[in-house]
């Protein structure tokens, strides 16, 4: 399993249940990585999407203890009502092409189970209220690839790949 996230210079990821930056190159990067794959998210992330609808062209799994089976069926996502149910769903599927896509609690909870983190680093302070774990300070995570800098909507970004040397079993 992998995760994908954009972080600011302080590893911030969000404010007011929204992204810190709206970057076209980063959005293309996100789509390229997740299209046709499984995406795993918390309920706030689902609510942050237009109309509260899951992402098209992907299998969407939403962890929501208060979720309704009817809503999941109507909108077309897989509902997990507990972390144990989510882990069971993931154990029973091929997670090679599964990406955790947010929010902060989901990232923090699932980080130990991820083999790879696809991080877009934005060279700016976005004034975040919510933060991602700083992988540069975690001994089992190592940055193995960094792209050349890219200008995206006036911000300098880099696409980075981190690998987890001690992935936990689901």
Tab-separated table of C-alpha atoms in Angstrom:
chain	number	residue	atom	x	y	z
A	1	UNK	CA	0.000	0.000	0.000
A	2	UNK	CA	1.069	3.562	-0.699
A	3	UNK	CA	-0.008	7.015	0.275
A	4	UNK	CA	-0.040	10.250	-1.663
A	5	UNK	CA	-0.068	13.762	-0.224
A	6	UNK	CA	1.092	17.328	-0.847
A	7	UNK	CA	2.869	19.024	2.051
A	8	UNK	CA	4.122	22.531	2.658
A	9	UNK	CA	7.551	23.400	4.063
A	10	UNK	CA	6.342	22.518	7.584
A	11	UNK	CA	4.684	19.248	6.481
A	12	UNK	CA	1.285	20.971	6.653
A	13	UNK	CA	-1.486	19.419	4.571
A	14	UNK	CA	-4.714	21.262	5.192
A	15	UNK	CA	-6.765	24.118	6.514
A	16	UNK	CA	-10.552	24.387	6.891
A	17	UNK	CA	-10.990	20.837	5.502
A	18	UNK	CA	-9.365	21.893	2.226
A	19	UNK	CA	-6.005	21.650	0.532
A	20	UNK	CA	-3.430	24.348	1.219
A	21	UNK	CA	-2.640	24.870	-2.452
A	22	UNK	CA	-4.451	24.264	-5.734
A	23	UNK	CA	-1.694	23.192	-8.083
A	24	UNK	CA	-2.352	21.872	-11.593
A	25	UNK	CA	0.861	19.850	-11.912
A	26	UNK	CA	0.253	18.290	-8.515
A	27	UNK	CA	-3.350	17.424	-9.436
A	28	UNK	CA	-2.140	15.766	-12.670
A	29	UNK	CA	0.452	13.878	-10.609
A	30	UNK	CA	-2.293	12.716	-8.208
A	31	UNK	CA	-4.552	11.566	-11.052
A	32	UNK	CA	-1.681	9.737	-12.814
A	33	UNK	CA	-0.903	7.800	-9.636
A	34	UNK	CA	-4.460	6.997	-8.547
A	35	UNK	CA	-6.565	6.594	-11.725
A	36	UNK	CA	-7.792	3.010	-11.969
A	37	UNK	CA	-6.500	2.234	-8.483
A	38	UNK	CA	-8.015	1.928	-5.003
A	39	UNK	CA	-8.093	5.070	-2.855
A	40	UNK	CA	-8.586	4.935	0.897
A	41	UNK	CA	-9.848	7.930	2.832
A	42	UNK	CA	-11.651	9.154	5.901
A	43	UNK	CA	-15.137	10.625	5.865
A	44	UNK	CA	-13.962	14.270	5.979
A	45	UNK	CA	-11.919	13.733	2.831
A	46	UNK	CA	-14.966	12.327	1.041
A	47	UNK	CA	-17.055	15.309	2.224
A	48	UNK	CA	-14.402	17.703	0.891
A	49	UNK	CA	-14.937	16.455	-2.684
A	50	UNK	CA	-17.496	18.216	-4.910
A	51	UNK	CA	-20.946	17.067	-3.830
A	52	UNK	CA	-19.371	14.668	-1.322
A	53	UNK	CA	-18.991	12.215	-4.197
A	54	UNK	CA	-16.193	9.640	-4.485
A	55	UNK	CA	-13.457	10.022	-7.093
A	56	UNK	CA	-14.365	8.689	-10.524
A	57	UNK	CA	-12.362	5.909	-12.153
A	58	UNK	CA	-11.177	4.473	-8.836
A	59	UNK	CA	-12.364	2.070	-6.157
A	60	UNK	CA	-13.079	4.365	-3.197
A	61	UNK	CA	-12.912	2.957	0.337
A	62	UNK	CA	-14.130	5.287	3.082
A	63	UNK	CA	-13.561	4.740	6.795
A	64	UNK	CA	-16.574	6.198	8.577
A	65	UNK	CA	-17.904	4.694	11.827
A	66	UNK	CA	-21.134	6.684	11.371
A	67	UNK	CA	-21.467	5.895	7.671
A	68	UNK	CA	-24.677	4.605	6.116
A	69	UNK	CA	-24.674	1.533	3.879
A	70	UNK	CA	-27.340	3.153	1.683
A	71	UNK	CA	-25.221	6.280	1.144
A	72	UNK	CA	-22.217	4.135	0.198
A	73	UNK	CA	-24.316	2.150	-2.278
A	74	UNK	CA	-25.968	5.257	-3.766
A	75	UNK	CA	-22.696	7.131	-4.200
A	76	UNK	CA	-20.638	4.110	-5.203
A	77	UNK	CA	-18.006	3.682	-2.524
A	78	UNK	CA	-17.015	0.879	-0.175
A	79	UNK	CA	-17.790	1.690	3.449
A	80	UNK	CA	-15.645	0.475	6.341
A	81	UNK	CA	-17.233	1.261	9.692
A	82	UNK	CA	-14.142	0.498	11.786
A	83	UNK	CA	-10.393	0.335	11.453
A	84	UNK	CA	-10.568	-3.439	11.871
A	85	UNK	CA	-13.117	-3.679	9.045
A	86	UNK	CA	-10.867	-1.519	6.860
A	87	UNK	CA	-7.842	-3.697	7.618
A	88	UNK	CA	-9.882	-6.806	6.825
A	89	UNK	CA	-10.974	-5.320	3.476
A	90	UNK	CA	-7.371	-4.492	2.643
A	91	UNK	CA	-6.040	-7.888	3.745
A	92	UNK	CA	-8.514	-9.525	1.374
A	93	UNK	CA	-7.424	-7.453	-1.638
A	94	UNK	CA	-4.307	-6.618	-3.590
A	95	UNK	CA	-3.016	-3.426	-2.009
A	96	UNK	CA	-0.154	-3.002	-4.483
A	97	UNK	CA	-2.149	-0.290	-6.240
A	98	UNK	CA	-3.945	1.139	-3.213
A	99	UNK	CA	-3.318	4.704	-2.064
A	100	UNK	CA	-4.229	6.373	1.222
A	101	UNK	CA	-5.369	9.880	0.211
A	102	UNK	CA	-6.332	11.531	3.507
A	103	UNK	CA	-7.138	13.094	5.803
A	104	UNK	CA	-4.626	13.661	8.555
A	105	UNK	CA	-5.966	11.002	10.928
A	106	UNK	CA	-6.157	8.435	8.131
A	107	UNK	CA	-2.597	9.227	7.045
A	108	UNK	CA	-1.302	8.949	10.603
A	109	UNK	CA	-3.193	5.703	11.254
A	110	UNK	CA	-2.240	3.995	7.992
A	111	UNK	CA	1.350	5.279	7.686
A	112	UNK	CA	2.932	2.203	9.357
A	113	UNK	CA	1.170	-0.091	6.827
A	114	UNK	CA	2.386	1.841	3.771
A	115	UNK	CA	5.440	0.692	1.848
A	116	UNK	CA	5.774	3.908	-0.111
A	117	UNK	CA	4.832	7.562	0.252
A	118	UNK	CA	4.420	9.781	-2.795
A	119	UNK	CA	4.992	13.280	-1.459
A	120	UNK	CA	4.636	16.573	-3.293
A	121	UNK	CA	6.751	19.084	-1.409
A	122	UNK	CA	5.703	22.707	-1.849
A	123	UNK	CA	8.375	25.252	-0.995
A	124	UNK	CA	6.005	27.551	0.929
A	125	UNK	CA	4.254	27.869	4.256
A	126	UNK	CA	0.548	27.301	3.620
A	127	UNK	CA	-0.572	28.300	7.123
A	128	UNK	CA	-1.746	24.767	7.821
A	129	UNK	CA	-3.937	23.680	10.713
A	130	UNK	CA	-3.382	19.994	9.999
A	131	UNK	CA	-0.023	18.279	9.532
A	132	UNK	CA	1.458	15.104	8.100
A	133	UNK	CA	4.126	13.163	9.992
A	134	UNK	CA	7.550	14.526	9.004
A	135	UNK	CA	9.043	11.516	7.212
A	136	UNK	CA	12.502	13.094	7.282
A	137	UNK	CA	12.458	12.587	11.069
A	138	UNK	CA	11.233	8.972	11.060
A	139	UNK	CA	14.125	6.508	10.972
A	140	UNK	CA	12.275	3.814	8.988
A	141	UNK	CA	11.363	6.245	6.165
A	142	UNK	CA	13.924	7.275	3.568
A	143	UNK	CA	13.605	9.614	0.615
A	144	UNK	CA	14.772	7.633	-2.415
A	145	UNK	CA	13.810	9.940	-5.276
A	146	UNK	CA	13.347	13.692	-5.739
A	147	UNK	CA	12.282	15.344	-8.984
A	148	UNK	CA	13.744	18.496	-10.401
A	149	UNK	CA	11.934	21.611	-9.157
A	150	UNK	CA	8.751	22.497	-11.035
A	151	UNK	CA	6.993	25.856	-11.101
A	152	UNK	CA	3.290	25.313	-10.430
A	153	UNK	CA	1.006	28.335	-10.119
A	154	UNK	CA	3.854	30.442	-8.719
A	155	UNK	CA	5.033	27.781	-6.246
A	156	UNK	CA	8.123	25.610	-6.525
A	157	UNK	CA	7.263	21.941	-6.015
A	158	UNK	CA	9.179	18.678	-6.052
A	159	UNK	CA	7.773	15.171	-6.355
A	160	UNK	CA	9.421	12.841	-3.828
A	161	UNK	CA	9.240	9.117	-3.175
A	162	UNK	CA	9.851	7.779	0.327
A	163	UNK	CA	10.236	4.102	1.192
A	164	UNK	CA	9.345	2.454	4.503
A	165	UNK	CA	11.979	-0.058	5.656
A	166	UNK	CA	9.701	-1.497	8.358
A	167	UNK	CA	6.186	-1.877	6.927
A	168	UNK	CA	3.655	-3.245	9.415
A	169	UNK	CA	1.395	-6.155	8.459
A	170	UNK	CA	-2.331	-5.417	8.131
